[in-house]
Coordinates of N, CA and C and ligand atoms in Angstrom, one line a residue:
M22 N 157.0 223.1 27.6 CA 155.6 222.9 27.7 C 155.3 221.4 27.6
N23 N 154.6 220.8 28.5 CA 154.2 219.4 28.4 C 152.9 219.3 27.7
N24 N 153.0 219.1 26.4 CA 151.7 219.1 25.6 C 150.8 218.0 25.9
E25 N 151.4 216.9 26.3 CA 150.5 215.7 26.7 C 149.6 216.1 27.9
L26 N 150.3 216.7 28.9 CA 149.5 217.1 30.1 C 148.6 218.2 29.8
A27 N 149.1 219.2 28.9 CA 148.3 220.4 28.6 C 146.9 220.0 28.0
S28 N 146.9 218.9 27.3 CA 145.6 218.5 26.6 C 144.6 218.1 27.7
F29 N 144.9 217.9 28.9 CA 144.0 217.5 29.9 C 143.4 218.8 30.7
I30 N 144.0 219.9 30.4 CA 143.5 221.1 31.1 C 142.3 221.7 30.3
R31 N 141.2 222.1 31.1 CA 140.1 222.7 30.4 C 140.0 224.2 30.7
D32 N 139.9 224.9 29.6 CA 139.7 226.4 29.7 C 138.2 226.7 30.0
V33 N 137.9 227.4 31.0 CA 136.6 227.8 31.3 C 136.5 229.4 31.2
P34 N 136.0 229.9 30.1 CA 136.0 231.4 30.0 C 135.0 232.0 31.0
D35 N 135.4 233.2 31.5 CA 134.5 234.1 32.3 C 134.2 233.4 33.6
F36 N 135.1 232.6 34.2 CA 135.0 232.1 35.6 C 136.2 232.4 36.4
P37 N 136.1 232.9 37.6 CA 134.8 233.1 38.4 C 134.2 234.5 38.0
K38 N 134.9 235.3 37.2 CA 134.2 236.5 36.7 C 134.6 236.8 35.3
K39 N 133.9 237.7 34.7 CA 134.0 238.0 33.3 C 135.5 238.4 32.9
G40 N 136.0 237.9 31.8 CA 137.4 238.3 31.4 C 138.4 237.3 31.8
I41 N 138.1 236.4 32.8 CA 139.1 235.5 33.3 C 138.9 234.1 32.6
I42 N 140.0 233.6 32.1 CA 139.9 232.2 31.5 C 140.5 231.3 32.6
F43 N 139.6 230.6 33.3 CA 139.9 229.7 34.4 C 140.6 228.4 33.8
K44 N 141.7 228.0 34.4 CA 142.4 226.8 34.0 C 141.9 225.7 34.9
D45 N 141.0 224.9 34.4 CA 140.4 223.8 35.3 C 141.2 222.5 35.2
I46 N 141.7 222.1 36.4 CA 142.6 220.9 36.4 C 141.8 219.7 36.8
T47 N 140.5 219.8 37.0 CA 139.7 218.6 37.4 C 139.7 217.6 36.2
T48 N 139.8 218.1 35.0 CA 139.8 217.2 33.8 C 141.1 216.4 33.8
L49 N 142.2 216.9 34.4 CA 143.4 216.1 34.5 C 143.3 215.2 35.7
L50 N 142.8 215.7 36.8 CA 142.7 214.9 38.0 C 141.9 213.6 37.8
K51 N 140.9 213.7 37.0 CA 140.0 212.5 36.9 C 140.6 211.4 36.0
N52 N 141.6 211.7 35.3 CA 142.2 210.7 34.4 C 143.4 210.0 35.1
P53 N 143.3 208.7 35.3 CA 144.3 208.0 36.1 C 145.7 208.2 35.6
E54 N 145.9 208.0 34.2 CA 147.2 208.1 33.6 C 147.8 209.5 33.8
A55 N 147.0 210.5 33.5 CA 147.5 211.9 33.6 C 147.8 212.3 35.1
L56 N 147.0 211.8 36.0 CA 147.3 212.0 37.4 C 148.6 211.4 37.8
T57 N 148.8 210.1 37.5 CA 150.1 209.4 37.8 C 151.3 210.1 37.2
K58 N 151.1 210.5 35.9 CA 152.2 211.1 35.2 C 152.6 212.5 35.8
T59 N 151.6 213.2 36.2 CA 151.9 214.5 36.8 C 152.6 214.4 38.1
V60 N 152.1 213.5 39.0 CA 152.8 213.2 40.3 C 154.2 212.8 40.0
S61 N 154.4 211.9 39.1 CA 155.8 211.4 38.8 C 156.7 212.5 38.3
I62 N 156.3 213.4 37.5 CA 157.2 214.5 37.0 C 157.5 215.4 38.2
L63 N 156.5 215.8 38.9 CA 156.8 216.7 40.1 C 157.7 216.0 41.1
Y64 N 157.5 214.7 41.3 CA 158.4 214.0 42.2 C 159.8 214.0 41.7
E65 N 160.0 213.7 40.4 CA 161.4 213.7 39.9 C 162.1 215.0 40.1
L66 N 161.4 216.1 39.9 CA 162.0 217.4 40.1 C 162.4 217.7 41.5
A67 N 161.8 217.0 42.5 CA 162.0 217.4 43.9 C 162.7 216.3 44.7
K68 N 162.9 215.1 44.1 CA 163.3 214.0 45.0 C 164.7 214.1 45.6
D69 N 165.6 214.9 45.0 CA 166.9 214.9 45.5 C 167.2 216.2 46.3
K70 N 166.2 216.9 46.8 CA 166.3 218.2 47.4 C 166.3 218.1 49.0
G71 N 166.2 216.9 49.5 CA 166.1 216.7 50.9 C 165.0 217.4 51.6
I72 N 163.8 217.3 50.9 CA 162.6 218.0 51.4 C 162.0 217.3 52.6
S73 N 161.8 218.1 53.7 CA 161.2 217.6 54.9 C 159.7 217.9 55.0
K74 N 159.2 219.0 54.4 CA 157.8 219.4 54.4 C 157.4 219.8 53.0
V75 N 156.2 219.4 52.6 CA 155.5 220.0 51.4 C 154.4 220.9 51.9
A76 N 154.4 222.2 51.5 CA 153.4 223.1 51.9 C 152.5 223.3 50.7
G77 N 151.2 223.1 50.8 CA 150.2 223.2 49.7 C 149.3 224.4 50.0
I78 N 149.0 225.2 48.9 CA 148.2 226.3 49.1 C 146.7 226.0 48.8
E79 N 145.8 226.3 49.7 CA 144.3 226.0 49.5 C 143.8 226.6 48.2
S80 N 142.9 225.8 47.6 CA 142.6 224.4 47.9 C 143.2 223.5 46.9
R81 N 143.5 223.9 45.7 CA 143.9 223.0 44.7 C 145.4 222.6 44.9
G82 N 146.1 223.4 45.7 CA 147.5 223.0 46.0 C 147.6 221.8 46.9
F83 N 146.4 221.5 47.6 CA 146.4 220.4 48.5 C 146.5 219.0 47.8
I84 N 146.0 219.0 46.6 CA 145.9 217.7 45.9 C 147.3 217.1 45.6
F85 N 148.0 217.8 44.7 CA 149.3 217.3 44.3 C 150.3 217.5 45.5
G86 N 150.1 218.5 46.3 CA 150.9 218.7 47.5 C 150.9 217.5 48.4
G87 N 149.7 217.0 48.6 CA 149.5 215.8 49.5 C 150.1 214.6 48.9
L88 N 149.9 214.4 47.6 CA 150.4 213.2 46.9 C 151.9 213.2 46.9
L89 N 152.5 214.4 46.7 CA 154.0 214.6 46.6 C 154.6 214.3 48.0
A90 N 154.0 214.9 49.0 CA 154.5 214.7 50.4 C 154.7 213.2 50.7
E91 N 153.6 212.5 50.4 CA 153.7 211.0 50.7 C 154.8 210.4 49.9
K92 N 155.0 210.7 48.6 CA 156.0 210.1 47.8 C 157.4 210.5 48.2
L93 N 157.5 211.7 48.8 CA 158.8 212.3 49.2 C 159.2 211.9 50.6
N94 N 158.3 211.1 51.3 CA 158.5 210.8 52.7 C 158.6 212.1 53.5
A95 N 157.8 213.1 53.1 CA 157.9 214.4 53.8 C 156.5 214.6 54.5
G96 N 156.5 215.6 55.4 CA 155.2 216.0 56.0 C 154.4 216.9 55.1
F97 N 153.1 217.0 55.3 CA 152.3 218.0 54.5 C 151.8 219.1 55.4
V98 N 151.9 220.3 54.9 CA 151.4 221.5 55.7 C 150.4 222.3 54.8
P99 N 149.2 222.5 55.4 CA 148.3 223.3 54.6 C 148.4 224.8 54.9
I100 N 148.5 225.6 53.8 CA 148.4 227.0 53.9 C 147.0 227.4 53.5
R101 N 146.3 228.1 54.4 CA 144.8 228.2 54.2 C 144.3 229.6 54.1
K102 N 143.1 229.8 53.6 CA 142.4 231.0 53.6 C 142.0 231.4 55.1
P103 N 141.7 232.6 55.4 CA 141.5 233.1 56.8 C 140.4 232.3 57.5
N104 N 140.6 232.1 58.8 CA 139.6 231.5 59.7 C 139.3 230.0 59.4
K105 N 140.2 229.3 58.8 CA 140.0 227.9 58.6 C 140.9 227.0 59.5
L106 N 142.1 227.5 59.8 CA 143.0 226.8 60.7 C 142.6 227.0 62.1
P107 N 142.6 225.9 62.9 CA 142.0 226.0 64.3 C 143.0 226.5 65.3
A108 N 144.3 226.2 65.2 CA 145.3 226.5 66.3 C 146.0 227.8 66.0
E109 N 147.0 228.0 66.9 CA 147.8 229.3 66.8 C 148.4 229.5 65.4
K110 N 148.3 230.6 64.8 CA 148.7 230.8 63.4 C 149.3 232.2 63.1
I111 N 150.0 232.3 62.0 CA 150.4 233.6 61.5 C 149.8 233.8 60.1
S112 N 149.6 235.1 59.8 CA 148.9 235.5 58.5 C 149.8 236.4 57.6
E113 N 149.5 236.4 56.4 CA 150.2 237.3 55.4 C 149.1 237.8 54.5
T114 N 149.1 239.2 54.3 CA 148.1 239.8 53.4 C 148.8 240.3 52.2
Y115 N 148.2 240.1 51.1 CA 148.9 240.5 49.8 C 147.9 241.2 48.9
A116 N 148.4 241.9 47.9 CA 147.6 242.7 47.0 C 147.1 241.9 45.9
L117 N 145.8 242.1 45.5 CA 145.2 241.5 44.3 C 145.0 242.7 43.3
E118 N 144.4 242.4 42.2 CA 144.1 243.4 41.2 C 143.1 244.4 41.9
Y119 N 142.1 243.9 42.5 CA 141.2 244.8 43.3 C 141.2 244.3 44.7
G120 N 141.7 245.0 45.6 CA 141.7 244.6 47.0 C 142.8 243.8 47.5
T121 N 142.6 243.0 48.6 CA 143.7 242.2 49.1 C 143.2 240.8 49.5
D122 N 144.1 239.9 49.7 CA 143.7 238.6 50.2 C 144.7 238.2 51.3
T123 N 144.3 237.2 52.1 CA 145.1 236.8 53.2 C 145.2 235.3 53.3
I124 N 146.4 234.8 53.6 CA 146.6 233.3 53.8 C 147.3 233.1 55.2
E125 N 147.0 231.9 55.7 CA 147.5 231.6 57.1 C 148.2 230.3 57.2
I126 N 149.0 230.1 58.2 CA 149.7 228.8 58.4 C 149.8 228.6 59.9
H127 N 149.7 227.4 60.4 CA 149.9 227.1 61.8 C 151.3 227.4 62.2
K128 N 151.5 228.1 63.4 CA 152.8 228.4 63.9 C 153.7 227.3 64.1
D129 N 153.2 226.1 64.4 CA 154.0 224.9 64.7 C 154.2 224.0 63.4
A130 N 153.7 224.5 62.3 CA 153.7 223.7 61.1 C 155.1 223.5 60.5
I131 N 155.9 224.5 60.7 CA 157.3 224.5 60.1 C 158.2 224.7 61.3
I132 N 159.3 223.9 61.4 CA 160.3 224.2 62.4 C 161.6 224.7 61.7
P133 N 162.4 225.6 62.4 CA 163.6 226.1 61.8 C 164.4 225.0 61.3
G134 N 164.9 225.2 60.0 CA 165.7 224.1 59.4 C 164.9 223.2 58.4
D135 N 163.6 223.3 58.5 CA 162.8 222.5 57.6 C 163.1 222.9 56.1
R136 N 163.3 221.9 55.3 CA 163.5 222.2 53.8 C 162.1 222.0 53.2
V137 N 161.6 223.1 52.7 CA 160.2 223.1 52.3 C 160.0 223.2 50.7
L138 N 159.1 222.3 50.2 CA 158.7 222.4 48.9 C 157.3 223.1 48.9
L139 N 157.2 224.2 48.3 CA 155.9 224.9 48.2 C 155.2 224.5 46.9
H140 N 153.9 224.1 47.0 CA 153.2 223.7 45.8 C 151.8 224.4 45.6
D141 N 151.5 224.8 44.4 CA 150.2 225.3 44.1 C 149.8 224.8 42.7
D142 N 148.6 224.9 42.3 CA 148.2 224.4 41.0 C 148.6 225.4 39.9
L143 N 148.6 226.7 40.2 CA 148.8 227.6 39.1 C 149.6 228.9 39.6
L144 N 150.6 229.3 38.8 CA 151.3 230.6 39.0 C 150.7 231.6 38.0
A145 N 150.1 232.7 38.6 CA 149.6 233.8 37.8 C 150.5 235.0 38.1
T146 N 150.1 235.9 38.9 CA 150.9 237.1 39.2 C 152.0 236.8 40.2
G147 N 151.9 235.7 40.9 CA 152.9 235.3 41.9 C 152.6 235.8 43.3
G148 N 151.6 236.6 43.5 CA 151.3 237.2 44.8 C 151.0 236.2 45.9
T149 N 150.2 235.2 45.5 CA 149.9 234.2 46.5 C 151.1 233.4 46.9
A150 N 151.9 232.9 46.0 CA 153.1 232.2 46.3 C 154.1 233.0 47.1
Q151 N 154.2 234.3 46.7 CA 155.2 235.1 47.5 C 154.7 235.3 48.9
A152 N 153.4 235.4 49.2 CA 152.9 235.5 50.5 C 153.2 234.2 51.3
A153 N 153.0 233.1 50.6 CA 153.3 231.7 51.2 C 154.7 231.6 51.6
V154 N 155.6 232.0 50.7 CA 157.1 232.0 51.0 C 157.4 232.8 52.2
K155 N 156.8 233.9 52.4 CA 157.0 234.8 53.6 C 156.6 234.0 54.9
L156 N 155.4 233.4 54.8 CA 154.9 232.6 56.0 C 155.9 231.5 56.4
I157 N 156.4 230.8 55.4 CA 157.3 229.7 55.6 C 158.6 230.2 56.2
E158 N 159.1 231.3 55.6 CA 160.4 231.8 56.1 C 160.3 232.5 57.5
K159 N 159.1 233.1 57.8 CA 158.9 233.6 59.1 C 159.0 232.6 60.2
L160 N 158.7 231.3 59.8 CA 158.8 230.2 60.8 C 160.1 229.5 60.8
G161 N 161.0 230.0 59.9 CA 162.4 229.5 59.9 C 162.6 228.4 58.9
G162 N 161.6 228.2 58.0 CA 161.8 227.2 57.0 C 162.6 227.7 55.8
E163 N 163.2 226.8 55.1 CA 163.9 227.2 53.8 C 163.1 226.7 52.6
V164 N 162.8 227.6 51.8 CA 162.0 227.2 50.6 C 162.9 226.7 49.5
V165 N 163.0 225.4 49.3 CA 164.0 224.8 48.4 C 163.5 224.6 47.0
Q166 N 162.2 224.6 46.8 CA 161.6 224.6 45.5 C 160.1 225.1 45.6
I167 N 159.7 225.7 44.5 CA 158.3 226.1 44.4 C 157.8 225.5 43.1
S168 N 156.8 224.6 43.2 CA 156.3 223.9 41.9 C 154.9 224.2 41.7
F169 N 154.6 224.3 40.4 CA 153.2 224.6 39.9 C 152.9 223.6 38.8
L170 N 151.6 223.3 38.6 CA 151.2 222.5 37.5 C 151.3 223.4 36.3
I171 N 150.7 224.6 36.5 CA 150.5 225.5 35.3 C 151.2 226.9 35.6
E172 N 151.8 227.5 34.6 CA 152.3 228.8 34.7 C 151.7 229.7 33.6
L173 N 151.1 230.8 34.0 CA 150.7 231.8 33.0 C 151.9 232.8 32.8
V174 N 152.7 232.4 31.9 CA 154.0 233.1 31.7 C 153.9 234.6 31.5
F175 N 152.8 235.0 30.8 CA 152.6 236.4 30.4 C 152.3 237.3 31.6
L176 N 152.0 236.7 32.7 CA 151.7 237.5 33.9 C 153.0 237.7 34.8
N177 N 154.1 237.1 34.4 CA 155.4 237.4 35.0 C 155.5 237.1 36.5
G178 N 154.8 236.1 36.9 CA 154.8 235.7 38.3 C 156.2 235.4 38.8
R179 N 157.1 234.9 37.9 CA 158.4 234.5 38.3 C 159.2 235.7 38.9
E180 N 158.9 236.9 38.4 CA 159.6 238.1 38.8 C 159.5 238.3 40.4
L181 N 158.3 238.0 40.9 CA 158.1 238.2 42.4 C 158.8 237.1 43.1
L182 N 159.2 236.0 42.5 CA 159.8 234.8 43.2 C 161.2 234.6 42.8
K183 N 161.8 235.7 42.4 CA 163.2 235.6 41.9 C 164.2 235.0 42.9
G184 N 165.1 234.2 42.5 CA 166.1 233.6 43.4 C 165.7 232.2 43.9
Y185 N 164.4 231.8 43.7 CA 163.9 230.5 44.1 C 163.9 229.5 42.9
D186 N 164.0 228.3 43.2 CA 163.9 227.2 42.2 C 162.4 227.1 41.8
I187 N 162.0 227.6 40.7 CA 160.6 227.6 40.3 C 160.4 226.6 39.2
Q188 N 159.5 225.7 39.4 CA 159.2 224.6 38.3 C 157.7 224.7 38.0
S189 N 157.5 224.6 36.7 CA 156.1 224.4 36.2 C 156.0 223.5 35.1
L190 N 155.0 222.7 35.0 CA 154.9 221.7 34.0 C 154.2 222.1 32.7
I191 N 153.3 223.0 32.8 CA 152.5 223.4 31.6 C 152.6 225.0 31.6
K192 N 153.1 225.5 30.5 CA 153.3 227.0 30.4 C 152.4 227.5 29.3
Y193 N 151.7 228.6 29.6 CA 151.0 229.3 28.6 C 151.6 230.7 28.4
D194 N 152.0 231.0 27.1 CA 152.7 232.2 26.8 C 151.7 233.3 26.5
A195 N 150.4 233.0 26.3 CA 149.4 234.0 26.1 C 148.1 233.5 26.5
E196 N 147.1 234.3 26.7 CA 145.8 233.9 27.1 C 145.2 233.1 26.0
Ligands
AMP223 P1 148.5 234.7 41.7 O1 148.6 235.0 43.2 O2 148.1 235.8 40.9 O3 149.7 234.0 41.2 O4 147.3 233.6 41.6 C1 147.5 232.3 41.9 C2 146.3 231.7 42.6 O5 145.1 232.0 42.0 C3 146.4 230.2 42.5 O6 146.1 229.7 43.8 C4 145.4 229.8 41.5 O7 144.7 228.6 41.8 C5 144.5 230.9 41.3 N1 144.4 231.4 39.9 C6 144.8 232.6 39.3 N2 144.5 232.7 38.0 C7 143.9 231.5 37.7 C8 143.3 231.0 36.5 N3 143.4 231.7 35.3 N4 142.8 229.7 36.5 C9 142.8 229.0 37.6 N5 143.2 229.5 38.8 C10 143.8 230.7 38.9

């Protein structure tokens, strides 16, 4: 657990609905030292992996995903919610507690042989990241690391992502 960074995360109870404690990263993002430190730790974890593309999950995964891509000399690929990407794309639908959700990627965003770092702000149940992994692999990319700022360990998201190099900077063992 990176306690120094953890102190920049704001808990917002009952957002976006009752019973959820939202982990707000805007309080970390607005602090220049915390922002630099976070990028630098994520970069150190990924720099020797020969990464050619960083894929970020909408929308908070775009922030550090973009910063990391630039530092790694890699390209950046957005994985987006439905009907946002303009060109030819593929979709993946996954289960939520109530209902389903879908994410999409441009067909030409990844080429076979790409070594991909997948990034999102937070790992909860792992459903979103698992769907993103499927999209990348369908296009022939190899997911060489999956990184998160925050991991809600008690939700066991790692189970769904077994076999992958999973990194997280701030871990919560309980709500
Ligand atoms: P999951 O698919 O359950 O791993 O959920 C991960 C996605 O939902 C990430 O894109 C997160 O941004 C978002 N998310 C889930 N739970 C929270 C939470 N408690 N606080 C902030 N974001 C969350």
